[in-house]
XYZ file of N, CA and C in Angstrom:
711
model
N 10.902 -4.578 -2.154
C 10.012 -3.910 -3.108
C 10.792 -3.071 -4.117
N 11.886 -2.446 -3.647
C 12.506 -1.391 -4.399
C 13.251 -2.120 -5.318
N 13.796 -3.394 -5.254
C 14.532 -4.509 -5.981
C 13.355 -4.976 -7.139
N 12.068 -5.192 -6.648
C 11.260 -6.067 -7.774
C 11.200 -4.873 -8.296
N 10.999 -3.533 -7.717
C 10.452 -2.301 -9.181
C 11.549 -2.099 -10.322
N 12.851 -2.451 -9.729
C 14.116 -2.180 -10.734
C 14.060 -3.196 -11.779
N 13.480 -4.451 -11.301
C 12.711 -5.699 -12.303
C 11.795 -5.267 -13.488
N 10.648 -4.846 -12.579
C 9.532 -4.874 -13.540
C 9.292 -3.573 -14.169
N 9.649 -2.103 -13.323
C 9.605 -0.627 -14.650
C 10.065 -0.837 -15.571
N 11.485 -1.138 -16.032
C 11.873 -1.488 -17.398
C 11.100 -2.267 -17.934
N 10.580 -3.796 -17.471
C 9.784 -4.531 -18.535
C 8.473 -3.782 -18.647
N 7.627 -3.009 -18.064
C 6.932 -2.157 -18.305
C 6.789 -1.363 -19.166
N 8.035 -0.299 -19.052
C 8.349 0.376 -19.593
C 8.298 -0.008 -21.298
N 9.081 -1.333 -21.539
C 9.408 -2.079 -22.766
C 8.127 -2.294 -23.462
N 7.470 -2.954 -22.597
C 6.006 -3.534 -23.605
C 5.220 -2.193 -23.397
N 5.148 -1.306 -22.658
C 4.530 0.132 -23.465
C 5.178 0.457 -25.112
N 6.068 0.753 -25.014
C 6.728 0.831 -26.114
C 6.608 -0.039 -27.318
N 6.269 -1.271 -27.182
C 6.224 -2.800 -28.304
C 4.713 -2.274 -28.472
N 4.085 -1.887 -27.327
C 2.309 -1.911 -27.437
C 2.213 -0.472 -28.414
N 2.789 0.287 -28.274
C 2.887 1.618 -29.240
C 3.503 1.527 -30.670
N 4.389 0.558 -30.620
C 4.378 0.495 -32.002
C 3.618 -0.368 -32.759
N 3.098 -1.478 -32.165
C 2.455 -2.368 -32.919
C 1.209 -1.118 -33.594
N 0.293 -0.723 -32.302
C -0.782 1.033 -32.856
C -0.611 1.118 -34.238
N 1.365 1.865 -33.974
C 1.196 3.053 -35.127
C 1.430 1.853 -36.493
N 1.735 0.207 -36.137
C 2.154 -0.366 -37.743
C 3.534 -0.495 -37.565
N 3.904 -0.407 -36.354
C 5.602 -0.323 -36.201
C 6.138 -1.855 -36.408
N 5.550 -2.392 -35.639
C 5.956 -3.906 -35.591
C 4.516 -4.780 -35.837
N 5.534 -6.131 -36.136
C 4.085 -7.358 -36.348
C 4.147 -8.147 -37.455
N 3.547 -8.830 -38.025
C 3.890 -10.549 -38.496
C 3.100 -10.108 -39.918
N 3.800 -10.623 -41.026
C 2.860 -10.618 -42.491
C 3.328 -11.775 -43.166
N 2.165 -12.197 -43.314
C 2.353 -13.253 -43.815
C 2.086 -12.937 -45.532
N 3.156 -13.513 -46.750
C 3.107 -13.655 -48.067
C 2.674 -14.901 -48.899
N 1.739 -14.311 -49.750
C 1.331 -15.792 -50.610
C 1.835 -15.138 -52.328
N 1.861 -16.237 -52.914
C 2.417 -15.949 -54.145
C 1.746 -16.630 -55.318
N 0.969 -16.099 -56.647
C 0.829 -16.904 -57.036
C 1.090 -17.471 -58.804
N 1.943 -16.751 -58.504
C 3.434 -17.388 -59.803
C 5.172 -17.576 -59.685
N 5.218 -18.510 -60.044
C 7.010 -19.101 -59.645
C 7.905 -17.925 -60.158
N 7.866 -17.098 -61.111
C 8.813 -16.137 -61.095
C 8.222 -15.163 -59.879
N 6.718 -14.941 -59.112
C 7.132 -14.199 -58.508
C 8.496 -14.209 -57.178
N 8.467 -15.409 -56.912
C 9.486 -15.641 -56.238
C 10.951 -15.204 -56.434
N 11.331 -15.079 -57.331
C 12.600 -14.543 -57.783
C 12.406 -13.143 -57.705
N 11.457 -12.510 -57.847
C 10.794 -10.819 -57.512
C 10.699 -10.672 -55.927
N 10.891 -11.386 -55.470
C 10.304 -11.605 -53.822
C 11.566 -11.150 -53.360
N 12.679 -12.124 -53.949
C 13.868 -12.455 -52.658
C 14.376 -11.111 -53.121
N 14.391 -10.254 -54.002
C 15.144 -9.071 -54.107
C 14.237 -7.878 -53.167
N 12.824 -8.076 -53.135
C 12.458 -7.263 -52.092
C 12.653 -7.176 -50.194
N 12.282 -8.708 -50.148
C 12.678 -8.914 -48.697
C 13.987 -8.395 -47.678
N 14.924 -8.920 -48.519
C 16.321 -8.108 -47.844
C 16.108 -6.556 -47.298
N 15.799 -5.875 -48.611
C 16.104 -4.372 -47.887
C 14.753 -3.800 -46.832
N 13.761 -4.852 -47.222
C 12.642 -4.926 -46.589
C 13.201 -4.728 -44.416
N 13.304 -5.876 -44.934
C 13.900 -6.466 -43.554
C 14.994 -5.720 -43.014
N 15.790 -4.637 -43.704
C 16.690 -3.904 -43.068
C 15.988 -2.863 -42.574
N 14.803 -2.618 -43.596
C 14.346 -1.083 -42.701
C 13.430 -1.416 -41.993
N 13.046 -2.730 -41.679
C 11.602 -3.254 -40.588
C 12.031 -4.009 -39.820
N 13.187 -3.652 -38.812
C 13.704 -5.040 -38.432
C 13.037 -6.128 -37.131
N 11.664 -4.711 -36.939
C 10.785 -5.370 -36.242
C 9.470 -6.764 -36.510
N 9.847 -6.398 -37.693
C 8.433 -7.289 -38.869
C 9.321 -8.690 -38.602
N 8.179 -9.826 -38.824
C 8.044 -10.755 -39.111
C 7.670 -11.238 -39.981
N 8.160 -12.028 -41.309
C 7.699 -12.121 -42.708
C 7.906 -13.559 -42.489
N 7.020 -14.105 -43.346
C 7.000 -15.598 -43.497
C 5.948 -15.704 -44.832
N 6.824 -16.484 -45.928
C 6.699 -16.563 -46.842
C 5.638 -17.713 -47.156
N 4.358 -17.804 -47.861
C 3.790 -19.068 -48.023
C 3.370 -19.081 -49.615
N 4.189 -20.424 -49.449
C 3.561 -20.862 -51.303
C 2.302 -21.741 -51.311
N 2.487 -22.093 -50.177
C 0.675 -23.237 -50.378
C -0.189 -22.667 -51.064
N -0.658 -21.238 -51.139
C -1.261 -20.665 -51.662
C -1.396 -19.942 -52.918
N -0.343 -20.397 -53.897
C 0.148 -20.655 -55.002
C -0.888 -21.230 -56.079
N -1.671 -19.905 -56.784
C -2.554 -20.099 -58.024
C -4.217 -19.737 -57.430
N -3.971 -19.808 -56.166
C -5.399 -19.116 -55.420
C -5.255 -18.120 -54.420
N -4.340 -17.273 -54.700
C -4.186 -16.399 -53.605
C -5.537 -15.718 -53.006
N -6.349 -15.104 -53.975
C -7.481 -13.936 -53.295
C -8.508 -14.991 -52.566
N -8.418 -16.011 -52.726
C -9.712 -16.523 -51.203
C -8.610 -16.361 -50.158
N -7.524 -16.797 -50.340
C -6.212 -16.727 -48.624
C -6.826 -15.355 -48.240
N -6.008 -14.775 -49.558
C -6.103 -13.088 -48.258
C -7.759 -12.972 -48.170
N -8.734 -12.909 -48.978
C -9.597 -12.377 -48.381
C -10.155 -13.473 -46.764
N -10.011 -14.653 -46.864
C -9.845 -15.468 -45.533
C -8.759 -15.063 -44.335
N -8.241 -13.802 -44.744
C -6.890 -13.843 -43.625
C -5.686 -14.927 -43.508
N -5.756 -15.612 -44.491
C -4.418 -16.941 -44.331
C -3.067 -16.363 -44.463
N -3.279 -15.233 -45.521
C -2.132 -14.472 -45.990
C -2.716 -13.007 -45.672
N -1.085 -12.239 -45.801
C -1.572 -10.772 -45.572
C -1.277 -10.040 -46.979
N -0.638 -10.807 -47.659
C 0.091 -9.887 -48.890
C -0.205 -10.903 -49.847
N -0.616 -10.835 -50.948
C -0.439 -11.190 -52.173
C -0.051 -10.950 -53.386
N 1.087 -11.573 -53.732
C 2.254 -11.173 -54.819
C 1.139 -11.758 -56.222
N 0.957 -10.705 -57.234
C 0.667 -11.986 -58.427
C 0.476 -11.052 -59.598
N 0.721 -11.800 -61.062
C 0.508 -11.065 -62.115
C -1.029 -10.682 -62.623
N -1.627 -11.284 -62.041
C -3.196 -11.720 -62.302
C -4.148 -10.670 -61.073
N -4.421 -9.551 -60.807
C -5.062 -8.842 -59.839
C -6.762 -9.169 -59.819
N -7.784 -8.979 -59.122
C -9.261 -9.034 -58.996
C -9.353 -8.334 -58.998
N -10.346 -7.337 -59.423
C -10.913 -5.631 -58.668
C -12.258 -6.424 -57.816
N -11.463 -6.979 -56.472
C -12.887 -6.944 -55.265
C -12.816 -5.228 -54.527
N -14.340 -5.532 -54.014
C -14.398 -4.143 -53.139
C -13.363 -4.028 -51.790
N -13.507 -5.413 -51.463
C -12.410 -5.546 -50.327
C -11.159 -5.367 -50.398
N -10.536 -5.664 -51.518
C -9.031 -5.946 -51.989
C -8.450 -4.731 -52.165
N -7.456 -4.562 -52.496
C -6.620 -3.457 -53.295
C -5.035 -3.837 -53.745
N -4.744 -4.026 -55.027
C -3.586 -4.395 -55.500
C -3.161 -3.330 -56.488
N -1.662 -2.927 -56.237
C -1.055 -1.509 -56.630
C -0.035 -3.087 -57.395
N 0.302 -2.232 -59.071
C 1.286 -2.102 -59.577
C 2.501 -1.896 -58.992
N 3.475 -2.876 -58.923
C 4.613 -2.593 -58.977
C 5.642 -3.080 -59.416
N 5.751 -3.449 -60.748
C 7.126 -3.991 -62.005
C 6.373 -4.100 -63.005
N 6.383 -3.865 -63.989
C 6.026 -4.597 -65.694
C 7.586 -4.906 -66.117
N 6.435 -6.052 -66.754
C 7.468 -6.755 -67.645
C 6.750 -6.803 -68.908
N 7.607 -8.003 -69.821
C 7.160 -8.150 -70.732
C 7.504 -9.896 -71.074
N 6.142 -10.672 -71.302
C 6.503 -12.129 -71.711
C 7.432 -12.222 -73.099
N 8.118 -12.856 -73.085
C 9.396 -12.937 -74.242
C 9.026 -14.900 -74.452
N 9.299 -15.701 -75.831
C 9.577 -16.535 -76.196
C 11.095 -16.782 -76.501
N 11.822 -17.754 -75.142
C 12.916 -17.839 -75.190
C 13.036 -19.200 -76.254
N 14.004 -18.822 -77.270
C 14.279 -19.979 -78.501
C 16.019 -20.109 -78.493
N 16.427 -21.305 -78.735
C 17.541 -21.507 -79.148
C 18.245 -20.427 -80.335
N 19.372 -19.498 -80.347
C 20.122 -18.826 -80.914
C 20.128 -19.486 -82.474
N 19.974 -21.060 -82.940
C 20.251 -21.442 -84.243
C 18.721 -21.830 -84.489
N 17.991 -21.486 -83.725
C 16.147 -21.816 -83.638
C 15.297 -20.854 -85.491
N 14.894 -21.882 -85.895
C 14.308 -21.436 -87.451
C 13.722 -19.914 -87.095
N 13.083 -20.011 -85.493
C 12.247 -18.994 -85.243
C 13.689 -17.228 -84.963
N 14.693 -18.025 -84.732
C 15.732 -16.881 -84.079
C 15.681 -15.202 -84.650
N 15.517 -15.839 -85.850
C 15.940 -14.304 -86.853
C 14.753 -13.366 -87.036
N 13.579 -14.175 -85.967
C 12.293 -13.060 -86.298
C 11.995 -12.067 -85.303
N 11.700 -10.992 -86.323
C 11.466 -10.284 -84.376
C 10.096 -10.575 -83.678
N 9.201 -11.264 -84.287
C 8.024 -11.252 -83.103
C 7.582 -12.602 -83.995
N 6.640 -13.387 -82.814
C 5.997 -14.807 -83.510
C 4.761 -14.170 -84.005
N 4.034 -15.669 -84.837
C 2.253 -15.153 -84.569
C 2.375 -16.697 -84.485
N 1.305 -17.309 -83.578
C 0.461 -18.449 -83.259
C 0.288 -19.248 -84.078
N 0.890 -19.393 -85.116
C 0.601 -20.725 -86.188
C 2.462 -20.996 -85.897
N 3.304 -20.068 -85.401
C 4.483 -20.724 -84.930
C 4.787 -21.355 -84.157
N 3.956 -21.842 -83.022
C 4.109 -23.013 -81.972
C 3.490 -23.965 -82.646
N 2.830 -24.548 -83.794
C 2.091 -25.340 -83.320
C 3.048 -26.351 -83.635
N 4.435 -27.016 -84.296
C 4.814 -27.719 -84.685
C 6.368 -27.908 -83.048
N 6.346 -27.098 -82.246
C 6.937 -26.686 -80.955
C 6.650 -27.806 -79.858
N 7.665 -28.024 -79.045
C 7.281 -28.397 -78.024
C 7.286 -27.479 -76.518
N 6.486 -26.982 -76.211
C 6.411 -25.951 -75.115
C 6.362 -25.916 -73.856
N 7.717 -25.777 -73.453
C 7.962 -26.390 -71.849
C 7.472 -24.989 -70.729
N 6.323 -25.325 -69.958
C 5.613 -24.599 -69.018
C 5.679 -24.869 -67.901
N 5.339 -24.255 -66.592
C 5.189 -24.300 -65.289
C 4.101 -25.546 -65.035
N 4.046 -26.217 -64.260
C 2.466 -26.881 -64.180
C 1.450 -26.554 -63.193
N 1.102 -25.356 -64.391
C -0.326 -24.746 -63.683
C -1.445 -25.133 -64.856
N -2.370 -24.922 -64.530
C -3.863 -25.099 -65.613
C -3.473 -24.262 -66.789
N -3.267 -24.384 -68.041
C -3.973 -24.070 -69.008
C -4.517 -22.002 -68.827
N -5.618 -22.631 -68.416
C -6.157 -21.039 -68.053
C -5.273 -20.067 -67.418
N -4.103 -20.619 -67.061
C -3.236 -19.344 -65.808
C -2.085 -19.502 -66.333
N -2.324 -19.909 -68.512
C -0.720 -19.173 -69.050
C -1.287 -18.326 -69.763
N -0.853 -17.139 -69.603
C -1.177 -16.019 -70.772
C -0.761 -16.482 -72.221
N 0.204 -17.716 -72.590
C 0.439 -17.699 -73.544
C -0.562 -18.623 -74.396
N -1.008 -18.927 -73.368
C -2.620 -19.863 -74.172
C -3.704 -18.924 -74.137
N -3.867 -18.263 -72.683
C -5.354 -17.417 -72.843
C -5.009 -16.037 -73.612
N -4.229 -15.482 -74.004
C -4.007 -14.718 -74.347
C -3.461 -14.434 -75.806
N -3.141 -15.748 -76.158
C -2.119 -15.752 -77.607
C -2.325 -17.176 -78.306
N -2.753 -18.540 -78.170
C -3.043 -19.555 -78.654
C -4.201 -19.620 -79.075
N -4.842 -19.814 -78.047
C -6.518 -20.398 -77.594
C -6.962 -19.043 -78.494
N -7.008 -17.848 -78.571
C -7.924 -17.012 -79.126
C -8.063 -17.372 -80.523
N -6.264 -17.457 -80.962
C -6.483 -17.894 -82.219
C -6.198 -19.654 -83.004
N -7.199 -20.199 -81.832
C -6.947 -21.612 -82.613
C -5.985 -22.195 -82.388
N -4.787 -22.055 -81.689
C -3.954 -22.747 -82.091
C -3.374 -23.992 -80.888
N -2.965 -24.953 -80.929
C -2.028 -25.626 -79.897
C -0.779 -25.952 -79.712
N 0.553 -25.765 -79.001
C 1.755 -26.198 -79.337
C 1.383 -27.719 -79.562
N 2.631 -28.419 -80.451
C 2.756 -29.992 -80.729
C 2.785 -30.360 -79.215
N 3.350 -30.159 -78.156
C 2.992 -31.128 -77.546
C 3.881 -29.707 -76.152
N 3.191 -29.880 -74.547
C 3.225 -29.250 -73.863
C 4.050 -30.060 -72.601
N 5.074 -29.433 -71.795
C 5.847 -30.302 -71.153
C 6.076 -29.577 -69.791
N 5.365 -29.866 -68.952
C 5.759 -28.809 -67.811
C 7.013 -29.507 -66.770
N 7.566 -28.458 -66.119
C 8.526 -28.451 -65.081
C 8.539 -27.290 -63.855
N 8.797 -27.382 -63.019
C 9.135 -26.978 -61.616
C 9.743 -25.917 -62.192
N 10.656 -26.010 -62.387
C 12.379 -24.884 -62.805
C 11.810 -24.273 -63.679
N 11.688 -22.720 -63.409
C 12.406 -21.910 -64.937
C 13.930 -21.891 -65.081
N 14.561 -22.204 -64.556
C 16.114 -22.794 -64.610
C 16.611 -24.102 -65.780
N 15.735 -24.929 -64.922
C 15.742 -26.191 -66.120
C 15.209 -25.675 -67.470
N 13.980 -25.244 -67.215
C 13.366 -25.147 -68.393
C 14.792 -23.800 -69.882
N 15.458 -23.078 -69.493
C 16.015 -23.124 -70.107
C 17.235 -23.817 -70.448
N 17.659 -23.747 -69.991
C 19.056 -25.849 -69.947
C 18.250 -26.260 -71.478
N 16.907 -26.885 -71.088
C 16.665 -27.543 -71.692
C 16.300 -26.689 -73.625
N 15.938 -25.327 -73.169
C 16.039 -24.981 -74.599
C 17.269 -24.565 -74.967
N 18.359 -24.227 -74.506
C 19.849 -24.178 -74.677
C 20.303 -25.804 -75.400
N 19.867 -26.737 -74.969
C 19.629 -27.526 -75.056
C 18.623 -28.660 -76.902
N 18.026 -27.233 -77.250
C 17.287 -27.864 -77.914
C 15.986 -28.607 -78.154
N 15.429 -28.299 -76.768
C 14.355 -29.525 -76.360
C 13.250 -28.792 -76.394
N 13.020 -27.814 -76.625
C 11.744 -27.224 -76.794
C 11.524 -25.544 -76.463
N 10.887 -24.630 -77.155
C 10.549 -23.376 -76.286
C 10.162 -23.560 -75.054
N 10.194 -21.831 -74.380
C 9.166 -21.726 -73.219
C 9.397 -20.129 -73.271
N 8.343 -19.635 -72.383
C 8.073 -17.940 -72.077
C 8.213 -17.584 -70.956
N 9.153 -16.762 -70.606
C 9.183 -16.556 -69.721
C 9.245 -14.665 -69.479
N 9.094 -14.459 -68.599
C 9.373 -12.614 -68.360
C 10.909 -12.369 -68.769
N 10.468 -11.150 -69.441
C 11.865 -10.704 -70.049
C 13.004 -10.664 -68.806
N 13.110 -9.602 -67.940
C 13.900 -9.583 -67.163
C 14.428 -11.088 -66.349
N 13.651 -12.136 -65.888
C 13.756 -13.107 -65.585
C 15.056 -14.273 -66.418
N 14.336 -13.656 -68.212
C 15.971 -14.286 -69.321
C 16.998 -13.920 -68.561
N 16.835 -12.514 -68.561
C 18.149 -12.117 -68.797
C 19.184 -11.876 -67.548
N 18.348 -12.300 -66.584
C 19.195 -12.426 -65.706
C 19.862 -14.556 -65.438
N 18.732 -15.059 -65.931
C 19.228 -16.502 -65.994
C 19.356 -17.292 -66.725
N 19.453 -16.349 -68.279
C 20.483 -17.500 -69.377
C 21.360 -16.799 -69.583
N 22.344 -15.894 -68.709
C 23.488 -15.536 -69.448
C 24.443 -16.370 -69.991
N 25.117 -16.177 -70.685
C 25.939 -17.686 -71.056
C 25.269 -18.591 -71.808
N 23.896 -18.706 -72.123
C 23.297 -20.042 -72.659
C 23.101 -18.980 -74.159
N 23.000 -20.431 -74.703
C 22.800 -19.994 -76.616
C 21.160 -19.925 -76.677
N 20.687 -18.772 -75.949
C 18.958 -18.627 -76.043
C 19.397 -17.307 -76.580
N 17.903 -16.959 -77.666
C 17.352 -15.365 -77.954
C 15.933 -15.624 -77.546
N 15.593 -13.848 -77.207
C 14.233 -14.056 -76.738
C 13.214 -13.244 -77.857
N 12.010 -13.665 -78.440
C 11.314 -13.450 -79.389
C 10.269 -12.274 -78.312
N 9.758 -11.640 -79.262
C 8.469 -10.659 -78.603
C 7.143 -11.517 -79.426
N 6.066 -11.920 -78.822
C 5.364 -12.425 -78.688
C 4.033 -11.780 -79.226
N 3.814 -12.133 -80.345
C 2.599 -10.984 -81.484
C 3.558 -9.516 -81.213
N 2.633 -9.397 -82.487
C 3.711 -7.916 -83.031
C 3.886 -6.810 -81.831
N 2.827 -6.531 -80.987
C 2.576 -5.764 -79.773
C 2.955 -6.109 -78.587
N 3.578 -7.522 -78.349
C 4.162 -8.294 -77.425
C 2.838 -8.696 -76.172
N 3.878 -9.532 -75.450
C 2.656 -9.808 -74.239
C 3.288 -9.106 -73.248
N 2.800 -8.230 -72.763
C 3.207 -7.301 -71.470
C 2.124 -7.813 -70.024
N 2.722 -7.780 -69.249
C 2.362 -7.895 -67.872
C 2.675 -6.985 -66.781
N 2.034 -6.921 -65.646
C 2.546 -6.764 -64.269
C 2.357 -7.684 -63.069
N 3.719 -7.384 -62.088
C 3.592 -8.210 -61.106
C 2.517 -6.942 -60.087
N 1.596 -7.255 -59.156
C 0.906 -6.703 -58.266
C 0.773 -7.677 -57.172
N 0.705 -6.275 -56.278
C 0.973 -6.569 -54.901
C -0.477 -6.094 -54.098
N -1.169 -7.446 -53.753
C -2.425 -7.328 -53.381
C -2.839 -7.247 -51.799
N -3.333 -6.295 -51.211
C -3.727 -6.958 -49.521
C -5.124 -5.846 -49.729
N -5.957 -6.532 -48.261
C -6.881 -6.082 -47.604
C -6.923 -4.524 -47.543
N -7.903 -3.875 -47.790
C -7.846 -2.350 -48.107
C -7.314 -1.587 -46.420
N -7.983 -2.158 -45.551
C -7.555 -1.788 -43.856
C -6.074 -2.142 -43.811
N -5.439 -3.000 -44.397
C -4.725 -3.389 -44.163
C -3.440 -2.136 -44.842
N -3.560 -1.170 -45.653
C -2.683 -0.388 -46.468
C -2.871 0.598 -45.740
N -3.742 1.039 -44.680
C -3.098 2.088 -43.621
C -2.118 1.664 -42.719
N -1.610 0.529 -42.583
C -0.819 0.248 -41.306
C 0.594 -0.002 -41.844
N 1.429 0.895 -41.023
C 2.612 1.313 -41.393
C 3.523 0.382 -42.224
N 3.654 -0.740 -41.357
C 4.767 -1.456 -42.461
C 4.213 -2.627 -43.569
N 2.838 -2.435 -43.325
C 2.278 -2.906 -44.922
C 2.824 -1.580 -46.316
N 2.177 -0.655 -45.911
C 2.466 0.708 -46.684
C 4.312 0.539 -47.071
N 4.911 0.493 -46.200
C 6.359 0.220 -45.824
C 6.901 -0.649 -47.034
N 5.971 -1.836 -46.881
C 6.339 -2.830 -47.477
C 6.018 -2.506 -49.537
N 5.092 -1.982 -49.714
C 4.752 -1.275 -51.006
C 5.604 -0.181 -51.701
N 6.438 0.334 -50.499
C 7.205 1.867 -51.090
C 8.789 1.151 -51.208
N 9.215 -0.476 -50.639
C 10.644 -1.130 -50.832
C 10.115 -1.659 -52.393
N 9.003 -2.367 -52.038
C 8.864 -3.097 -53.637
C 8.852 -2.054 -54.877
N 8.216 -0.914 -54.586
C 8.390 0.156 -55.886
C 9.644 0.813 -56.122
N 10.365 0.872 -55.123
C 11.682 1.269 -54.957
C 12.842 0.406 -55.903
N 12.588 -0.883 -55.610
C 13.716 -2.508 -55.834
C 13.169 -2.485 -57.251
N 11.721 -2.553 -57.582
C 11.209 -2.800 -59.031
C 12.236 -1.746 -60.337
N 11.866 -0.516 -59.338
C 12.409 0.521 -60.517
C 14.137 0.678 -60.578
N 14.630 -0.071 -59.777
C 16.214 -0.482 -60.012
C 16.400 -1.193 -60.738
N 15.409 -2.205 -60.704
C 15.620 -3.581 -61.279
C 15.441 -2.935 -62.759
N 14.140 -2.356 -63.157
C 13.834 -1.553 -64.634
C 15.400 -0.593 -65.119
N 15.848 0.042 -64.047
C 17.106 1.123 -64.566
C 18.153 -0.146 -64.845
N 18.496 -0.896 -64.418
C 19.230 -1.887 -64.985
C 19.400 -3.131 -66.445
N 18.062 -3.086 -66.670
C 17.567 -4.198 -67.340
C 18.686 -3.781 -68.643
């Protein structure tokens, strides 16, 4: 008997302890949905230090849910939702954390190079290489084309914001992408980036979960690394 107790008090002991932190938010599994391709490049700079100060968490990243995040989380599929695009549901709650600003990346010898901002009768003779999402989920149509009439010559989507500049280094067409996003991945390439109407197109990335869900410790946890990493990323730019 005195042999099995030297067994089982410690494992006792242990899962008291696992059972107390899970309580306070200490430990436990979050699942991420995302639903824009640069947020991903915003992601991998949070996770690391994430994961150093939670080394109890379990993160697992899901893109399936990529362009429909708020039915996931409000279904529970996901626990976190990364996206530039927020809902105000009663259930939800998504906090700010990075602005940017959409930039029109053009070739350095581009007719457009020497201007400081476009207006919408300048794409239309363009070929405009985009993500392939709908129409409705580019700000540079719902927000800057479509209001005023206009269409690029002809629209070319790709996977890569990588490729997609190659290819305007390249010559082969604009595309928009978030400022910080240029400038960390055309260094070296013969791109300038245009500001987009005279007032530019500004955005934020937000970080969306379940309102119950922002009392529990390393959700909260997880909101105070991303505001932390964002505003480095801003002191650097």
């Amino acid at each position: 008997l005195l042999q099995l107790a030297d067994r089982l008090v410690p494992e006792l002991d242990y899962a008291e302890r696992v059972l107390a932190d899970i309580s306070r938010g200490r430990r436990g599994a979050m699942r991420i949905g995302m639903e824009c391709h640069p947020c991903e490049k915003w992601l991998m700079r949070v996770t690391r230090p994430y994961l150093a100060e939670w080394p109890d968490i379990e993160l697992e990243i899901r893109t399936a849910f990529r362009f429909d995040g708020v039915a996931a989380l409000q279904a529970h599929e996901i626990d976190v939702l990364v996206t530039p695009d927020p809902v105000m549901l009663p259930d939800l709650r998504f906090h700010p954390v990075f602005d940017y600003e959409l930039r029109l990346a053009v070739h350095c010898d581009h007719p457009l190079a020497a201007r400081s901002f476009i207006e919408p009768a300048d794409l239309a003779d363009e070929d405009l290489l985009t993500l392939p999402v709908e129409t409705e989920r580019l700000d540079i149509y719902t927000q800057f084309l479509v209001p005023a009439a206009y269409r690029p010559r002809r629209r070319l989507t790709l996977e890569s914001t990588d490729l997609m500049l190659q290819l305007v280094a390249a010559r082969r067409g604009v595309t928009v992408l978030p400022d910080w996003l240029v400038g960390e991945s055309a260094t070296g390439l013969p791109v300038v980036t245009l500001r987009i109407g005279e007032g530019g197109l500004h955005k934020s990335i937000n970080v969306g979960m379940r309102r119950p869900d922002v009392e529990t410790e390393f959700f909260s946890g997880f909101l105070e690394v991303a505001s932390r990493v964002s505003l480095q990323t801003s002191d650097h730019r």
